[in-house]
Amino acid sequence: MPTQLLNYDRDDYNLLEMLNDLLSRKTERTQFRPLLEPSLKPHGIKELAAAPELRIAYAIMHLLESLKSDQASDRIAALMTLRDETLTTARGGMRNNRARVLVQIGKELVRAKGNSRRQLQLAHDFRRAAVGKNGYLRRQLRKYHLLEMPEEWNQISFDNRVHDANSKGRKSATHLIMDAWLKGIRFLTVVYYESMAPEVAKELFASAAILGIKVQAGIEYVARFRGRFVKFVWNPSGLRDDIDIDGFFRKEGVRELLSQGREVQEYKARYVEAVARKFNEVHRFSIEQEFGVALPPVDYPDMVASMETGQPTIYHLGNHIHETALPLFQEHTAQLKQKYERADYDTKAAMALQVESLNSLDADTIVARYLMPEANPDLPDPERPVDGETVPELLTLGPAELTARLRDAGHTSQLTLILADLALEDAIELLHQCRGRITHFEMFNIKSLTDAQIRQRQPFGLLQKAINDHNAVSLKRMILACIRRLRAGDSEEGRDMIHRLQAVLADFNSLLEDYKRVPLKTSIGSGSTGRSMRSHGMGFAVLETLPAKARREVRSRQSGMCIPVHGTATEVMEYTFPEEKFGLWGSIRYGLGRVPGLRRLVGKKRRRWRVTGYQAQTRGCGNVVLLGGRHQEENGLSLYDERRKRSHGPRLERMNSSFKNVLKILLGFIPAFLTFFLTKDWWLLAYFGGIIWFAVTGLRNVLQSVLGGGGFRRSPYLRWNDYIDWERISDSLLYTGFSVPLLDWACKTMLLDKTLGITTATDPLLLYTIMAVTNGVYISTHNLVRGLPRTAALGNFFRSILSIPVAFLFNMGIGGVLEGMGVVGIAAILQLWAAVISKLASDCVAGIIEGLADREYNISMRHWDYSEKFKQVFDVFAQMEILFPTRDMIKVLNAPDKFVRLAGGEDSRLVREVVANALDMLYIMMYKPRAREALRQQLAEMTGDEVEVFLTSQQILARERDVAQLLVDGLVGRNFAQALSFYLLRYPGYLREVDRMTAPHRVCEDLLGQGVG
């Protein structure tokens, strides 16, 4: 078979072709824009317009490319679509982790534009991850350095300092939130400098709400302290939505503070511009002299224009210089490479050294070597105040005055003191000056974490503990120790500090009183900007709150993931008691829920974690681990051709799915066939035993899938094989093949018959019991090896136990039939077929149990679909009630012509949303397994008014011309033909069926309205 037929699937090539058309703009991107509309849900009508993989890729591409400040609403819509698409595409027990893998692969797929080989592999990985097994997902998580998170999404994971594009980062707020969710972060603080725009805050909080991340916005300010600046981060509290944000920014104190902050930003921007001029005048010539590469002068206005958002910093400048220089570095390296082979030994060594140095000249190195204040001593350092210099008013404030203004602007705000470059005596004096307004110590910033910093932080941890414990003895000893150390230094600055500490010592009891009610807490941040290639990425987690596999992975590579911080974690179990309902069973459930020992049997259980505090350690590892790895990427320059030898033959991870499934079945069939062929004399079992064994397993898998999807009452528009997962069946056949020698030869023949003398004639019940237990152990073992959840493995073991009486009854029934037919040697026949009988019994039980599990899964997914759609239907109806308070909107919706005229025509937003919701409902009903059953259950829990709103909202489908025109005009994009055809063919039957389903509810409501009990 040709190699290209063995690698990848046809759908991989189709996905890649469509995606590249989209990336290269051969396909107009605007035709996909409607697919980001929140009113169109993933399992709805837009499935007929674009494949889920393409919709996810487009949403990611839209997020990565829409960096302009006026595109925030587009980014938020793309993020909402991305969340819905990945969570609905993801199946199985690792739904959240699967969604994370899908987003990560989607990002890589978009970024790999131009590398067709890598794109093809990523497209294959994407499709495998969407339906793949847990073991495959865990391999993908490790591949992208992502730790597995609990599916309950209750981990303690955080980062108290990250930056987006509006400060010194490179990501928009929405992009940053998406990456935080990818890491598994649940609590995030995004820090800005001196000021923040309301639009930025709205985007940040809206994005965080979509992905369930609790976010804080922090603004960093500096205060003059003893001839330098100390830094504070101000975190206003109580910001959740647009109303809170608008109210906060309307406060007079906040407006004045942020206005003065913008003056500081402009002051610092002038410094960045001066550094750019200095680079043009001096440093770029140093680079030319050292590396032989002539860089063009920095066009500062062009750099500012290319930023799209935020204020320029030296980090933006360094990144701009690096992006400009990298093509020149690559060109220079290519020229050296041409001369390299002909050069002598000494020249080759010089060339290699030059390229090695050039390779390390990344954006971080450019900033450190040429742009920092130390490299430009003749320019005024904005981080170092100079007496008499004209600076913005905000830079003239001391710590007490600044913190007082910040607390006045937000009474419930938090204030974090940045401990970088501070000594213990500085922190004591600052705490005393600020009178309890400092609420947190930033104990660690991983961006600059060193062994020296770790040692220096220990005294701050002891100070924090003394204050929180109200330990006057420890605090006094610390102050006295600082005084003794300063006296030993005998410097003028030290003597001045001694006087200050003596003043604190005379009043140190007030310092304890300031923190009597509210403790001094710890802040830990990564300082991640998304730019640096040499610092850790964002995110921390408390180890105990992660799954067992993630904990083992962390311990296996602990040296690169741990920090010397310990968080005291407490596990909290919550139970939601069942409501008191009428009927015997309802009363029993309600009663059991009130008994402490039995409540967990009937109550819904939820596990939470909380951390009471973080404590710095002197050495070693605490239980707080890093979620972001350290990147070591450089410029990718080399004098040597480092072409990796790639095998173009078939490999398991990229093998064609159909071929791989056939191969699995063949590998399973060989041991099954050989076992029967070599151990059985009867021709039927010898030649057809393996086929019979496989037929039992295959038929059971097909039947359970079909029955789980609805059986004979399934959707008439779905074929039976639409429910079949062929990879699942091939895995089942692979492992069932190896069970034949285990059960038939090793267990039944060698152990039971020849060793113990147990046969169907001597003790059939014991024989089937031992075989069932053996089969259960085998199934559970390979379930665990394949990475399935422990609950599934345990369930499969007990499924085998339940098959014991079934196998015994089958044995008796078959024996009775043979006896009635006058067959002789019945015991020998039953002994020959004992393994097959045990297998048949096990698969019968498995078919029922797993079929019910498939049914419950399908119903739960439809409940999720319908819950989302009903919420949208009722939200739109609420908007109509507000817009038209004097109209009976139920009657209006019942007359679609009147509704369209009232709403302002078919192009109005209301009409489009009502049509989109109705089309989604139509599609779910017709093409999703167990949709009718789930809809009936949803309707049973709704009030009569809600049922009426649902029914009347569907009547818009009867406006055939208007709905068709909306589809043609791009309601689901330009690929509307299939959706239009589906609508025209199916909506009449759908409206009749919905009318029949809601009829009982309307009758009951009418009777209640007439007072009939």
PDB file of C-alpha atoms in Angstrom, residues 12 22 110 306 317 441 453 551 609 651 710 724 732 739 742 761 805 835 888 923 929 931 954:
ATOM      1  CA  ASP A  12      -7.069  15.823   7.844  1.00  0.00           C
ATOM      2  CA  LEU A  22      -8.853  30.869   5.304  1.00  0.00           C
ATOM      3  CA  VAL A 110      -2.900  28.645  13.183  1.00  0.00           C
ATOM      4  CA  SER A 306       2.387  49.154  15.343  1.00  0.00           C
ATOM      5  CA  LEU A 317      11.143  48.935  21.986  1.00  0.00           C
ATOM      6  CA  PHE A 441       3.562  41.507  50.534  1.00  0.00           C
ATOM      7  CA  GLN A 453      16.205  36.370  46.621  1.00  0.00           C
ATOM      8  CA  ARG A 551       1.146  15.301  41.213  1.00  0.00           C
ATOM      9  CA  TRP A 609     -10.301  23.743  48.343  1.00  0.00           C
ATOM     10  CA  ARG A 651       3.953   5.873  12.309  1.00  0.00           C
ATOM     11  CA  GLY A 710     -32.274   6.145  20.735  1.00  0.00           C
ATOM     12  CA  ILE A 724     -20.876   4.215  15.825  1.00  0.00           C
ATOM     13  CA  SER A 732     -12.644  -3.409  22.000  1.00  0.00           C
ATOM     14  CA  SER A 739      -8.759 -12.504  26.180  1.00  0.00           C
ATOM     15  CA  LEU A 742      -6.484 -16.161  28.696  1.00  0.00           C
ATOM     16  CA  ALA A 761     -20.342 -31.152  34.319  1.00  0.00           C
ATOM     17  CA  PRO A 805     -25.760 -15.740  36.952  1.00  0.00           C
ATOM     18  CA  ALA A 835     -15.631 -19.620  27.222  1.00  0.00           C
ATOM     19  CA  ASP A 888     -48.789  41.020  24.798  1.00  0.00           C
ATOM     20  CA  TYR A 923     -31.495  21.203  14.068  1.00  0.00           C
ATOM     21  CA  PRO A 929     -29.395  11.669  19.567  1.00  0.00           C
ATOM     22  CA  ALA A 931     -33.000  15.159  21.652  1.00  0.00           C
ATOM     23  CA  GLN A 954     -40.715  28.631  17.161  1.00  0.00           C
TER      24      GLN A 954
END
